[in-house]
Short mmCIF file of C-alpha atoms in Angstrom, two decimals:
data_model
loop_
_atom_site.label_atom_id
_atom_site.label_comp_id
_atom_site.label_asym_id
_atom_site.label_seq_id
_atom_site.Cartn_x
_atom_site.Cartn_y
_atom_site.Cartn_z
CA MET A 1 66.50 125.06 198.94
CA GLU A 2 63.58 122.69 199.06
CA ALA A 3 62.11 122.50 202.61
CA PRO A 4 62.82 119.16 204.32
CA LYS A 5 59.77 117.07 205.06
CA LEU A 6 59.83 116.99 208.84
CA ASP A 7 56.14 116.66 209.72
CA PHE A 8 56.94 113.28 211.31
CA LEU A 9 58.96 115.09 213.98
CA PHE A 10 56.03 117.39 214.99
CA TYR A 11 53.05 115.29 214.09
CA PRO A 12 54.14 111.68 214.97
CA ARG A 13 51.60 108.95 215.25
CA SER A 14 53.82 106.93 217.60
CA VAL A 15 56.80 107.72 219.82
CA ALA A 16 59.28 105.61 221.71
CA VAL A 17 61.09 107.03 224.74
CA ILE A 18 64.43 105.24 224.98
CA GLY A 19 65.78 105.58 228.48
CA ALA A 20 62.31 105.88 230.02
CA SER A 21 62.41 105.70 233.77
CA ASN A 22 59.98 105.21 236.70
CA VAL A 23 62.24 107.28 238.98
CA PRO A 24 60.93 110.82 239.54
CA GLY A 25 63.57 113.42 238.74
CA LYS A 26 65.28 111.25 236.09
CA ILE A 27 65.21 112.74 232.61
CA GLY A 28 63.65 109.58 231.20
CA ASN A 29 60.87 109.97 233.66
CA SER A 30 60.33 113.63 232.95
CA ILE A 31 60.15 113.08 229.19
CA MET A 32 57.46 110.40 229.76
CA ARG A 33 55.56 112.92 231.90
CA SER A 34 55.70 115.63 229.26
CA ILE A 35 54.77 113.44 226.28
CA THR A 36 51.80 111.77 227.89
CA LEU A 37 50.28 114.95 229.32
CA LYS A 38 48.37 116.09 226.22
CA PHE A 39 49.67 114.05 223.22
CA ASP A 40 47.07 111.62 221.92
CA GLY A 41 49.44 109.48 219.78
CA LYS A 42 50.89 106.15 220.89
CA VAL A 43 53.71 106.34 223.40
CA TYR A 44 56.01 103.42 224.22
CA ALA A 45 58.67 103.21 227.00
CA VAL A 46 61.97 101.53 226.38
CA ASN A 47 64.68 100.64 228.85
CA VAL A 48 67.05 97.70 228.98
CA LYS A 49 65.92 97.02 232.57
CA GLY A 50 62.31 96.40 231.47
CA GLY A 51 59.47 96.68 233.99
CA GLU A 52 56.80 99.37 234.17
CA VAL A 53 56.55 103.18 234.14
CA GLU A 54 53.64 105.02 235.76
CA VAL A 55 53.21 108.69 234.87
CA ASN A 56 50.20 111.05 234.79
CA GLY A 57 48.00 108.28 236.14
CA LYS A 58 48.82 105.93 233.22
CA ARG A 59 50.85 102.71 233.23
CA PHE A 60 53.27 101.77 230.43
CA LYS A 61 55.03 98.48 229.79
CA VAL A 62 58.71 99.01 229.41
CA TYR A 63 60.19 97.28 226.38
CA ARG A 64 63.89 96.24 226.61
CA SER A 65 64.57 97.35 223.02
CA ILE A 66 62.68 99.41 220.49
CA ARG A 67 62.71 96.27 218.30
CA GLU A 68 60.32 94.56 220.64
CA ILE A 69 57.57 97.18 220.15
CA PRO A 70 54.72 95.60 218.12
CA ASP A 71 53.99 98.78 216.20
CA GLU A 72 55.60 101.14 213.73
CA ILE A 73 57.46 104.03 215.41
CA ASP A 74 57.83 107.47 213.80
CA VAL A 75 60.05 109.19 216.31
CA ALA A 76 62.43 107.95 219.00
CA VAL A 77 63.32 110.23 221.93
CA ILE A 78 66.72 109.08 223.26
CA ALA A 79 67.95 109.73 226.74
CA VAL A 80 70.71 107.18 227.49
CA PRO A 81 74.43 107.72 228.16
CA ALA A 82 76.16 109.10 225.06
CA LYS A 83 78.37 106.05 224.38
CA PHE A 84 75.27 103.90 223.82
CA VAL A 85 73.49 106.27 221.47
CA PRO A 86 75.03 105.09 218.14
CA ASP A 87 73.97 101.48 218.89
CA VAL A 88 70.46 102.66 219.82
CA ILE A 89 70.28 104.45 216.44
CA ASP A 90 71.06 101.18 214.73
CA GLU A 91 68.16 99.53 216.56
CA CYS A 92 65.94 102.48 215.56
CA GLY A 93 67.05 102.02 211.95
CA GLU A 94 66.17 98.32 212.06
CA LYS A 95 62.71 99.32 213.33
CA GLY A 96 62.14 101.88 210.55
CA VAL A 97 62.22 104.98 212.70
CA LYS A 98 62.08 108.22 210.73
CA GLY A 99 63.46 110.69 213.26
CA ALA A 100 65.34 110.72 216.50
CA VAL A 101 65.52 113.40 219.14
CA VAL A 102 68.75 112.91 221.00
CA ILE A 103 68.46 114.47 224.44
CA SER A 104 71.76 112.83 225.60
CA ALA A 105 74.72 115.13 226.15
CA GLY A 106 78.44 114.22 226.03
CA PHE A 107 79.26 114.65 222.32
CA LYS A 108 81.05 117.44 220.49
CA GLU A 109 80.35 119.98 223.20
CA ALA A 110 82.36 117.75 225.60
CA GLY A 111 85.17 117.28 223.16
CA ARG A 112 83.95 113.90 221.85
CA VAL A 113 83.83 114.88 218.20
CA GLU A 114 84.37 111.29 216.95
CA LEU A 115 81.37 110.03 218.95
CA GLU A 116 79.15 112.62 217.37
CA GLU A 117 80.53 111.82 213.89
CA GLU A 118 79.74 108.11 214.47
CA LEU A 119 76.26 109.02 215.55
CA VAL A 120 75.69 110.91 212.32
CA ARG A 121 77.20 108.15 210.19
CA ARG A 122 74.85 105.57 211.67
CA ALA A 123 71.81 107.85 211.34
CA LYS A 124 72.62 108.48 207.64
CA LYS A 125 73.01 104.79 207.05
CA TRP A 126 69.40 104.28 208.08
CA GLY A 127 67.96 107.56 206.71
CA ILE A 128 67.09 108.83 210.19
CA ARG A 129 66.96 112.58 210.73
CA LEU A 130 68.50 113.77 214.02
CA VAL A 131 67.53 116.62 216.38
CA GLY A 132 70.45 117.31 218.70
CA PRO A 133 72.31 115.71 220.46
CA ASN A 134 72.62 117.66 223.69
CA CYS A 135 69.16 119.17 223.36
CA LEU A 136 66.01 119.76 225.34
CA GLY A 137 63.64 118.27 222.82
CA VAL A 138 60.84 119.53 220.58
CA THR A 139 57.33 120.79 221.40
CA ASN A 140 54.33 121.20 219.17
CA LEU A 141 51.86 123.40 221.00
CA GLU A 142 49.13 122.58 218.51
CA ASN A 143 48.85 118.78 219.13
CA GLY A 144 50.51 118.49 222.57
CA PHE A 145 53.52 116.47 221.33
CA ASP A 146 56.15 117.52 223.88
CA CYS A 147 59.39 115.71 224.66
CA ASN A 148 60.85 118.59 226.58
CA PHE A 149 62.21 117.07 229.78
CA ASN A 150 61.45 120.15 231.99
CA PRO A 151 58.38 119.36 234.02
CA PRO A 152 55.40 121.67 233.60
CA GLU A 153 55.36 122.73 237.27
CA ARG A 154 58.86 124.09 236.77
CA GLN A 155 58.54 125.34 233.17
CA ALA A 156 55.13 126.33 231.79
CA ARG A 157 54.09 125.81 228.25
CA PRO A 158 52.64 128.74 226.32
CA PRO A 159 49.26 128.59 224.56
CA ALA A 160 49.09 127.65 220.86
CA GLY A 161 49.84 130.58 218.55
CA LYS A 162 51.77 131.74 215.49
CA ILE A 163 55.30 132.16 216.74
CA ALA A 164 57.81 129.34 216.34
CA PHE A 165 61.00 129.44 218.36
CA MET A 166 64.22 127.45 218.00
CA SER A 167 67.16 127.68 220.44
CA GLN A 168 70.73 126.58 220.40
CA SER A 169 70.62 126.69 224.17
CA GLY A 170 68.20 124.26 225.89
CA ALA A 171 68.17 126.19 229.15
CA PHE A 172 67.56 129.54 227.43
CA GLY A 173 64.88 127.90 225.32
CA ALA A 174 63.18 126.59 228.43
CA ALA A 175 63.23 130.13 229.97
CA ILE A 176 61.71 131.56 226.76
CA LEU A 177 58.80 129.06 226.84
CA ASP A 178 58.22 129.86 230.52
CA TRP A 179 58.34 133.61 229.84
CA ALA A 180 56.05 133.29 226.80
CA ALA A 181 53.55 131.31 228.93
CA ASN A 182 53.63 133.91 231.64
CA HIS A 183 52.96 136.68 229.09
CA GLU A 184 50.30 134.62 227.25
CA ILE A 185 52.24 134.75 223.99
CA GLY A 186 51.03 132.04 221.69
CA MET A 187 53.57 129.67 220.07
CA SER A 188 53.33 127.07 217.36
CA LYS A 189 56.50 124.99 217.70
CA PHE A 190 59.63 124.96 219.84
CA ILE A 191 62.89 123.25 218.75
CA SER A 192 65.88 122.79 220.91
CA LEU A 193 68.71 122.63 218.29
CA GLY A 194 71.48 121.30 220.53
CA ASN A 195 74.67 120.50 218.65
CA MET A 196 72.94 120.37 215.22
CA ALA A 197 74.83 117.21 214.29
CA ASP A 198 72.30 116.65 211.48
CA LEU A 199 69.31 118.99 211.25
CA ASP A 200 70.40 122.57 211.67
CA GLU A 201 68.84 125.97 212.06
CA SER A 202 68.51 126.42 208.25
CA ASP A 203 66.65 123.13 207.84
CA PHE A 204 64.13 124.18 210.50
CA ILE A 205 63.77 127.71 209.03
CA ALA A 206 63.00 126.12 205.62
CA TYR A 207 60.44 123.74 207.19
CA LEU A 208 58.81 126.46 209.28
CA GLY A 209 58.62 128.70 206.18
CA GLU A 210 56.16 126.20 204.79
CA ASP A 211 54.38 125.45 208.05
CA GLU A 212 50.81 126.81 207.94
CA LYS A 213 50.64 127.03 211.77
CA THR A 214 53.67 129.37 211.94
CA GLY A 215 53.42 133.05 211.11
CA VAL A 216 56.71 134.27 212.59
CA ILE A 217 60.03 132.34 212.95
CA THR A 218 62.28 133.22 215.90
CA GLY A 219 65.48 131.85 217.21
CA TYR A 220 68.37 132.08 219.66
CA ILE A 221 71.60 131.30 217.75
CA GLU A 222 75.16 131.14 218.86
CA GLY A 223 76.57 130.29 215.43
CA VAL A 224 75.15 128.93 212.17
CA LYS A 225 76.33 125.59 210.89
CA ASP A 226 76.63 126.55 207.19
CA GLY A 227 76.78 130.27 206.43
CA ARG A 228 75.91 130.00 202.75
CA LYS A 229 73.02 127.67 203.36
CA PHE A 230 71.65 129.96 206.07
CA PHE A 231 72.02 133.00 203.77
CA ASN A 232 70.10 131.40 200.89
CA VAL A 233 67.35 129.84 203.04
CA ALA A 234 66.77 133.01 205.09
CA LYS A 235 66.60 135.25 201.97
CA GLU A 236 63.95 133.00 200.52
CA VAL A 237 61.82 132.51 203.63
CA THR A 238 61.78 136.17 204.73
CA LEU A 239 59.82 136.97 201.55
CA LYS A 240 57.04 134.74 202.97
CA LYS A 241 57.21 135.34 206.70
CA PRO A 242 59.49 137.24 209.15
CA ILE A 243 62.49 135.74 210.78
CA ILE A 244 63.84 137.24 214.05
CA VAL A 245 67.14 136.11 215.53
CA LEU A 246 68.75 136.81 218.88
CA LYS A 247 72.39 136.24 218.10
CA ALA A 248 74.66 135.45 221.11
CA GLY A 249 78.40 135.56 221.04
CA ARG A 250 78.44 139.22 219.89
CA THR A 251 81.70 139.84 221.92
CA GLU A 252 84.87 137.94 221.93
CA ALA A 253 84.18 136.54 225.40
CA GLY A 254 80.66 135.53 224.36
CA ALA A 255 81.98 133.77 221.30
CA LYS A 256 84.41 131.74 223.50
CA ALA A 257 81.56 130.78 225.83
CA ALA A 258 79.48 129.61 222.86
CA ALA A 259 82.22 127.31 221.69
CA SER A 260 82.29 125.57 225.12
CA HIS A 261 78.52 125.53 225.31
CA THR A 262 77.34 123.71 222.16
CA GLY A 263 80.68 123.44 220.34
CA SER A 264 79.46 126.31 218.18
CA LEU A 265 81.79 128.62 216.27
CA ALA A 266 80.24 132.02 216.70
CA GLY A 267 82.21 133.89 214.18
CA SER A 268 82.46 137.70 213.72
CA TYR A 269 79.17 139.46 214.79
CA LYS A 270 79.74 142.05 212.01
CA ILE A 271 79.54 139.34 209.41
CA TYR A 272 76.22 138.15 211.00
CA GLU A 273 74.91 141.65 211.07
CA ALA A 274 75.65 142.07 207.38
CA ALA A 275 74.10 138.74 206.50
CA PHE A 276 70.91 139.57 208.53
CA GLU A 277 70.61 142.90 206.70
CA GLN A 278 71.03 141.29 203.30
CA THR A 279 68.53 138.52 203.96
CA GLY A 280 65.79 140.56 205.75
CA VAL A 281 66.32 138.86 209.09
CA LEU A 282 65.45 141.13 211.99
CA SER A 283 68.25 141.07 214.70
CA ALA A 284 67.13 141.30 218.30
CA LYS A 285 69.45 142.32 221.08
CA SER A 286 67.50 140.82 223.95
CA MET A 287 64.84 138.21 224.82
CA ARG A 288 62.26 140.92 225.46
CA GLN A 289 63.01 142.65 222.11
CA LEU A 290 62.81 139.36 220.32
CA PHE A 291 59.23 138.84 221.47
CA ASN A 292 58.37 142.54 221.11
CA TYR A 293 59.16 142.11 217.44
CA ALA A 294 57.47 138.73 217.11
CA LYS A 295 54.24 139.65 218.80
CA ALA A 296 53.78 142.70 216.54
CA LEU A 297 54.50 140.77 213.36
CA ALA A 298 52.31 137.88 214.49
CA MET A 299 49.32 140.07 215.12
CA GLN A 300 49.57 142.93 212.53
CA LYS A 301 50.37 143.48 208.90
CA PRO A 302 53.81 144.92 208.01
CA ALA A 303 53.80 148.69 207.54
CA LYS A 304 53.80 150.28 204.09
CA GLY A 305 55.98 153.13 205.33
CA ASN A 306 57.69 154.61 208.36
CA ARG A 307 55.28 157.51 209.13
CA VAL A 308 53.78 157.08 212.58
CA ALA A 309 50.82 158.73 214.24
CA ILE A 310 50.46 158.67 218.08
CA VAL A 311 47.19 159.07 220.01
CA THR A 312 47.75 159.38 223.75
CA ASN A 313 45.93 160.54 226.90
CA GLY A 314 49.35 161.32 228.51
CA GLY A 315 51.51 164.00 227.07
CA GLY A 316 54.75 162.73 228.61
CA ALA A 317 54.22 159.25 227.19
CA GLY A 318 53.66 160.86 223.76
CA VAL A 319 56.92 162.70 224.00
CA MET A 320 58.82 159.58 225.05
CA MET A 321 57.29 157.59 222.17
CA SER A 322 58.29 160.37 219.71
CA ASP A 323 61.82 160.31 220.92
CA GLY A 324 62.01 156.54 220.70
CA LEU A 325 60.56 156.38 217.19
CA LEU A 326 62.91 159.04 215.85
CA GLU A 327 65.93 157.46 217.46
CA ARG A 328 65.11 154.17 215.67
CA GLY A 329 64.81 155.84 212.23
CA MET A 330 61.04 156.33 211.98
CA LYS A 331 59.20 159.56 211.33
CA LEU A 332 56.29 161.30 213.01
CA ALA A 333 53.58 161.56 210.40
CA GLU A 334 52.79 165.12 209.31
CA LEU A 335 49.00 165.14 209.35
CA SER A 336 47.31 166.39 206.20
CA ASP A 337 45.55 169.77 206.09
CA GLU A 338 42.28 167.90 205.71
CA THR A 339 42.92 165.97 208.94
CA ASN A 340 43.94 169.12 210.83
CA GLU A 341 40.80 170.80 209.57
CA ARG A 342 38.61 167.96 210.83
CA PHE A 343 40.19 168.34 214.32
CA ARG A 344 39.69 172.10 214.28
CA LYS A 345 36.10 171.83 213.27
CA ASP A 346 35.31 169.33 215.94
CA ILE A 347 36.92 171.46 218.62
CA GLU A 348 34.89 174.48 217.45
CA GLU A 349 31.67 172.42 217.55
CA GLY A 350 32.48 171.12 220.99
CA LYS A 351 32.98 167.46 219.98
CA LEU A 352 36.62 167.67 221.18
CA PRO A 353 37.99 169.85 224.04
CA HIS A 354 39.80 173.14 223.33
CA HIS A 355 42.80 172.15 225.48
CA MET A 356 43.77 169.03 223.41
CA SER A 357 46.64 168.99 220.92
CA TYR A 358 46.24 167.42 217.49
CA ARG A 359 49.66 168.15 215.87
CA ASN A 360 50.95 164.57 216.39
CA PRO A 361 51.41 163.25 218.98
CA ILE A 362 47.62 163.68 219.21
CA ASP A 363 47.03 164.29 222.92
CA VAL A 364 43.34 163.61 223.75
CA ILE A 365 44.09 164.69 227.39
CA GLY A 366 43.72 162.69 230.62
CA ASP A 367 39.96 163.07 230.82
CA ALA A 368 39.41 161.36 227.46
CA PRO A 369 36.67 158.64 227.26
CA SER A 370 36.81 155.91 224.64
CA SER A 371 34.63 157.96 222.28
CA ARG A 372 37.26 160.71 222.09
CA TYR A 373 39.92 158.19 221.50
CA GLU A 374 37.90 156.65 218.72
CA LEU A 375 37.44 159.96 216.91
CA ALA A 376 41.14 160.72 217.09
CA MET A 377 42.13 157.25 215.95
CA ARG A 378 39.76 157.38 212.98
CA TYR A 379 41.09 160.70 211.79
CA ALA A 380 44.70 159.44 212.09
CA LEU A 381 44.00 156.15 210.34
CA GLU A 382 42.10 157.89 207.54
CA ASP A 383 45.00 160.18 206.86
CA PRO A 384 47.00 159.02 203.79
CA ASN A 385 50.22 160.32 205.53
CA VAL A 386 49.90 157.78 208.32
CA ASP A 387 51.43 154.26 207.89
CA VAL A 388 51.30 153.09 211.49
CA LEU A 389 49.22 154.10 214.49
CA VAL A 390 50.41 153.99 218.05
CA VAL A 391 47.79 154.24 220.75
CA ILE A 392 48.96 154.97 224.35
CA ALA A 393 46.31 154.52 227.02
CA LEU A 394 46.99 155.39 230.67
CA PHE A 395 44.15 153.35 232.10
CA GLN A 396 44.83 154.88 235.56
CA SER A 397 42.50 157.75 234.34
CA PRO A 398 38.91 157.02 235.52
CA ALA A 399 37.64 158.66 232.37
CA LEU A 400 38.92 155.88 230.01
CA ASP A 401 36.09 153.38 229.84
CA GLU A 402 36.17 149.73 228.60
CA GLY A 403 34.57 150.91 225.39
CA ILE A 404 38.11 151.41 224.16
CA VAL A 405 38.24 147.63 223.36
CA GLU A 406 35.25 147.75 221.09
CA ALA A 407 36.66 150.92 219.50
CA MET A 408 39.95 149.11 218.75
CA VAL A 409 37.96 146.27 217.13
CA ARG A 410 36.35 148.77 214.79
CA MET A 411 39.78 150.28 213.89
CA GLY A 412 40.64 146.97 212.15
CA GLU A 413 38.55 148.11 209.23
CA TYR A 414 41.26 150.45 208.06
CA GLY A 415 43.82 147.65 207.49
CA LYS A 416 46.77 149.72 208.88
CA PRO A 417 49.07 148.30 211.55
CA ILE A 418 48.24 149.39 215.12
CA VAL A 419 50.37 149.12 218.31
CA PHE A 420 48.85 149.66 221.73
CA VAL A 421 50.79 150.73 224.82
CA ALA A 422 49.18 150.32 228.30
CA PRO A 423 51.63 150.90 231.13
CA GLY A 424 50.74 150.01 234.73
CA GLY A 425 49.62 147.15 236.87
CA ASP A 426 46.69 144.81 237.19
CA TYR A 427 43.86 146.78 235.50
CA PRO A 428 45.90 147.81 232.47
CA HIS A 429 47.09 144.17 232.23
CA ARG A 430 43.55 142.87 232.22
CA MET A 431 42.47 145.41 229.52
CA ALA A 432 45.53 144.48 227.56
CA ARG A 433 44.61 140.76 227.47
CA ARG A 434 41.11 141.69 226.30
CA MET A 435 42.48 144.05 223.61
CA GLU A 436 44.69 141.32 222.17
CA LYS A 437 41.99 138.65 222.22
CA GLU A 438 39.07 140.67 221.01
CA ALA A 439 40.75 143.22 218.72
CA GLY A 440 43.91 141.32 217.65
CA VAL A 441 46.05 144.32 218.54
CA PRO A 442 49.34 143.72 220.27
CA VAL A 443 49.70 145.55 223.64
CA TYR A 444 52.91 146.47 225.31
CA GLU A 445 53.70 147.47 228.87
CA THR A 446 56.22 150.19 228.19
CA VAL A 447 56.82 152.89 225.57
CA GLU A 448 60.18 151.29 224.77
CA ASP A 449 58.46 147.91 224.01
CA GLY A 450 56.04 149.78 221.79
CA VAL A 451 58.87 151.41 219.86
CA ASP A 452 60.32 147.92 219.24
CA ALA A 453 56.98 146.77 217.87
CA VAL A 454 56.65 149.67 215.43
CA TYR A 455 60.28 149.19 214.31
CA ALA A 456 59.67 145.55 213.50
CA LEU A 457 56.49 146.37 211.49
CA VAL A 458 58.37 149.12 209.59
CA LYS A 459 61.62 147.29 209.05
CA TYR A 460 59.95 144.11 207.78
CA GLY A 461 57.65 146.19 205.58
CA GLU A 462 60.71 147.91 204.06
CA TRP A 463 62.25 144.52 203.20
CA LEU A 464 59.04 143.28 201.49
CA ARG A 465 58.73 146.52 199.49
CA GLU A 466 62.36 146.33 198.44
CA ASN A 467 61.63 142.93 197.06
CA GLU A 468 58.27 143.92 195.61
CA LYS A 469 56.33 141.77 197.95
CA LEU A 470 54.25 144.53 199.62
#
């Protein structure tokens, strides 16, 4: 499938907010606040009542119709009662609008299927592409175009990054953005899919597959609109970049809830699982797992195999990591005779302590400074039997100095994927942020999160190798 040309939705030069309001708390007011905060394109307010809107210290004349605006409009953001939306689409068509983000609810999800069909019919007549209806909006973290109606003091926006996220649930999508911001996870674009009356998850996957700013595509999905279309698009896009899906409606009760939520038919979860496996889509079971996978794949190359080496200053954490990796189908790398000999020689010469273990997990012991870590990491990464390296650092030990960050930067020269685990509170958190920014290595708070990260790197690497892309 050829990717739809949707740049106008994410990089508009001019936007009209239809249903703009000067009343704080109204959705039309919140959308105006969001759009005018960082976006430097032209923004116009539209409301049949006319008047003025003042937001973010800026004043906007309110036009009674989009047709009155003395400028071309790329995108209309519509937040008026559902029954008026088809007529508003006609006005947008007369104005030459390319795309409409329909925030308004009260369509298929409320049993008004005919109204939604009429909305689509009018949009097709004018060649307008629709997002929604019944959606939260779209956000481009790169250029600040943001028509999400949740105000920033209630729902933070993450920094710009490589992860795109689309959601069939607006509220869940908002929570994801807030969570990502709190964890400093960079995102490229956010799309609230809503009812998918026109543009669906497959269209956006195809578009994001060609988007240079997006490295990983993620989504919360209750049900796909067109199974065959999704299958074909996903199979093609996963050969270029990873797709991670959190599929809701896995149980019968969940599927019924999805139908009443966005009018989505969830279908048998086993069918979805089979489709994900056949198309290379990674299936996440929780929000946390979704971003554990995404962060790893956004920051590291896929693994060329499933053999993992562990370097740790805590024996217990190494054991837990070993269990977790084996339970998820990975292997502990069997270090080569040459690597073992290097460790033995360094111990004999006093470069490494006699009481450390180097059989993998490589336990550098609780009194290890960064220099000891670096030696162990180098030996592991230089071993041809190692595909992925996991580094566990218990920063509670006073021996572990901040030189570990510079050491991790140097480990990048080996070109093998690395996952870092740093459990604890404030100090480990600060070191983790430095590690990610300076070394480009993803850091996780728990062993279990680290296992997720390794799994994603290995599983996606397997898919690429099966298709001769790695």
